[in-house]
Short mmCIF file of C-alpha atoms in Angstrom, two decimals:
data_model
loop_
_atom_site.label_atom_id
_atom_site.label_comp_id
_atom_site.label_asym_id
_atom_site.label_seq_id
_atom_site.Cartn_x
_atom_site.Cartn_y
_atom_site.Cartn_z
CA MET A 138 -14.94 -18.13 -4.40
CA PRO A 139 -13.83 -20.22 -1.11
CA PRO A 140 -16.20 -19.26 1.46
CA ASN A 141 -15.09 -16.63 4.09
CA TRP A 142 -12.27 -14.85 1.63
CA GLN A 143 -12.58 -12.10 -0.74
CA LEU A 144 -10.38 -13.02 -3.80
CA PRO A 145 -9.99 -10.08 -6.32
CA ILE A 146 -11.15 -12.11 -9.14
CA ASP A 147 -13.06 -11.12 -11.69
CA ASP A 148 -15.31 -13.32 -14.73
CA THR A 149 -12.98 -13.55 -16.71
CA TYR A 150 -11.05 -16.19 -15.12
CA LEU A 151 -12.30 -19.37 -15.80
CA ALA A 152 -12.30 -21.56 -12.36
CA ILE A 153 -11.94 -24.77 -11.91
CA TYR A 154 -12.93 -26.75 -8.61
CA ASN A 155 -11.05 -29.71 -7.64
CA ASP A 156 -11.51 -31.49 -3.99
CA ASP A 157 -9.60 -29.21 -2.01
CA SER A 158 -8.67 -26.62 -4.11
CA ILE A 159 -9.82 -23.81 -6.77
CA GLN A 160 -8.05 -22.41 -9.95
CA TYR A 161 -8.05 -19.68 -11.50
CA VAL A 162 -6.92 -19.39 -14.99
CA SER A 163 -6.93 -15.64 -16.86
CA GLU A 164 -8.33 -16.11 -20.55
CA ASP A 165 -4.82 -15.81 -22.03
CA GLU A 166 -3.72 -18.80 -19.97
CA SER A 167 -0.55 -16.48 -18.44
CA ILE A 168 -2.10 -15.96 -15.01
CA ILE A 169 -3.18 -19.40 -13.22
CA ILE A 170 -4.45 -18.70 -9.70
CA PHE A 171 -3.92 -21.87 -7.07
CA ILE A 172 -6.01 -21.34 -3.72
CA SER A 173 -6.84 -24.63 -0.99
CA ILE A 174 -7.62 -23.85 2.65
CA ILE A 175 -7.01 -25.12 5.27
CA LYS A 176 -9.58 -24.84 8.22
CA GLY A 177 -8.20 -26.04 12.20
CA ALA A 178 -9.96 -27.90 14.91
CA GLU A 179 -12.43 -24.72 16.60
CA ASN A 180 -11.43 -25.49 19.57
CA THR A 181 -7.71 -25.85 19.70
CA ASN A 182 -5.58 -22.45 20.13
CA HIS A 183 -3.01 -22.68 17.22
CA ILE A 184 -0.94 -19.43 16.29
CA LEU A 185 -1.72 -19.08 12.58
CA THR A 186 0.46 -16.56 10.91
CA ASN A 187 1.13 -14.75 7.24
CA THR A 188 3.34 -15.53 5.34
CA PRO A 189 5.11 -12.44 3.31
CA PRO A 190 4.85 -13.87 -0.57
CA SER A 191 7.61 -15.03 -2.23
CA ILE A 192 8.73 -14.95 -5.21
CA ALA A 193 10.61 -17.28 -7.76
CA PHE A 194 11.17 -18.23 -11.62
CA SER A 195 10.91 -21.82 -11.95
CA GLU A 196 11.54 -23.19 -14.94
CA ASP A 197 9.13 -21.76 -17.95
CA SER A 198 7.40 -18.94 -15.20
CA TRP A 199 7.15 -16.97 -12.50
CA LEU A 200 5.33 -17.99 -8.98
CA LEU A 201 4.41 -16.42 -5.98
CA LYS A 202 3.63 -18.29 -3.13
CA GLY A 203 2.04 -16.52 -0.10
CA THR A 204 -0.48 -17.70 2.67
CA LYS A 205 -3.34 -15.46 4.81
CA THR A 206 -4.63 -16.61 7.45
CA GLY A 207 -8.26 -15.38 9.25
CA GLY A 208 -10.07 -17.14 11.77
CA GLN A 209 -9.67 -21.24 12.25
CA GLU A 210 -8.20 -20.93 8.37
CA ILE A 211 -4.84 -20.98 6.17
CA LEU A 212 -5.83 -19.69 2.81
CA VAL A 213 -2.78 -21.30 0.55
CA CYS A 214 -2.05 -19.32 -2.64
CA VAL A 215 0.04 -20.04 -5.26
CA ILE A 216 -0.28 -17.82 -8.57
CA SER A 217 1.89 -19.00 -11.46
CA PHE A 218 2.08 -16.20 -14.14
CA SER A 219 4.36 -16.30 -17.50
CA LYS A 220 5.67 -12.07 -17.47
CA GLU A 221 7.47 -10.86 -14.99
CA SER A 222 5.93 -7.61 -15.92
CA ASP A 223 2.90 -9.09 -13.87
CA THR A 224 5.32 -9.05 -10.70
CA GLN A 225 3.66 -5.86 -9.02
CA MET A 226 -0.42 -6.88 -10.11
CA VAL A 227 0.38 -10.15 -9.62
CA LYS A 228 1.64 -8.85 -5.44
CA GLU A 229 -1.40 -6.54 -5.57
CA LEU A 230 -4.04 -9.10 -6.19
CA PHE A 231 -1.99 -11.16 -3.05
CA ALA A 232 -2.21 -8.36 -0.65
CA SER A 233 -5.95 -7.66 -2.39
CA ILE A 234 -6.91 -11.08 -0.63
CA VAL A 235 -9.16 -11.05 2.51
CA TYR A 236 -10.77 -13.12 5.26
CA ILE A 237 -14.61 -12.02 5.51
CA GLY A 238 -15.45 -14.80 7.80
CA ASN A 239 -16.99 -14.84 11.48
#
């Protein structure tokens, strides 16, 4: 899990750590969660805002895209899911991501 963030992802997801992001892949590969953290300078007064998630169909899957903010961080989240029936669950998953840092 990214430090400072609580994600409702259980052990059934495979975590893939990249240089600047983490991907969580469900066992059946029908849901892929991409998380990246952008850190701001600690002594700036930039206004960081959350963006509500958007959902759209793209080529062969549905995509939820949104951001959350906490402290001096922006969490960028993209969730790819293959079944339209998973839309509500994916929205709830995104809503459950919480900043727990200082």
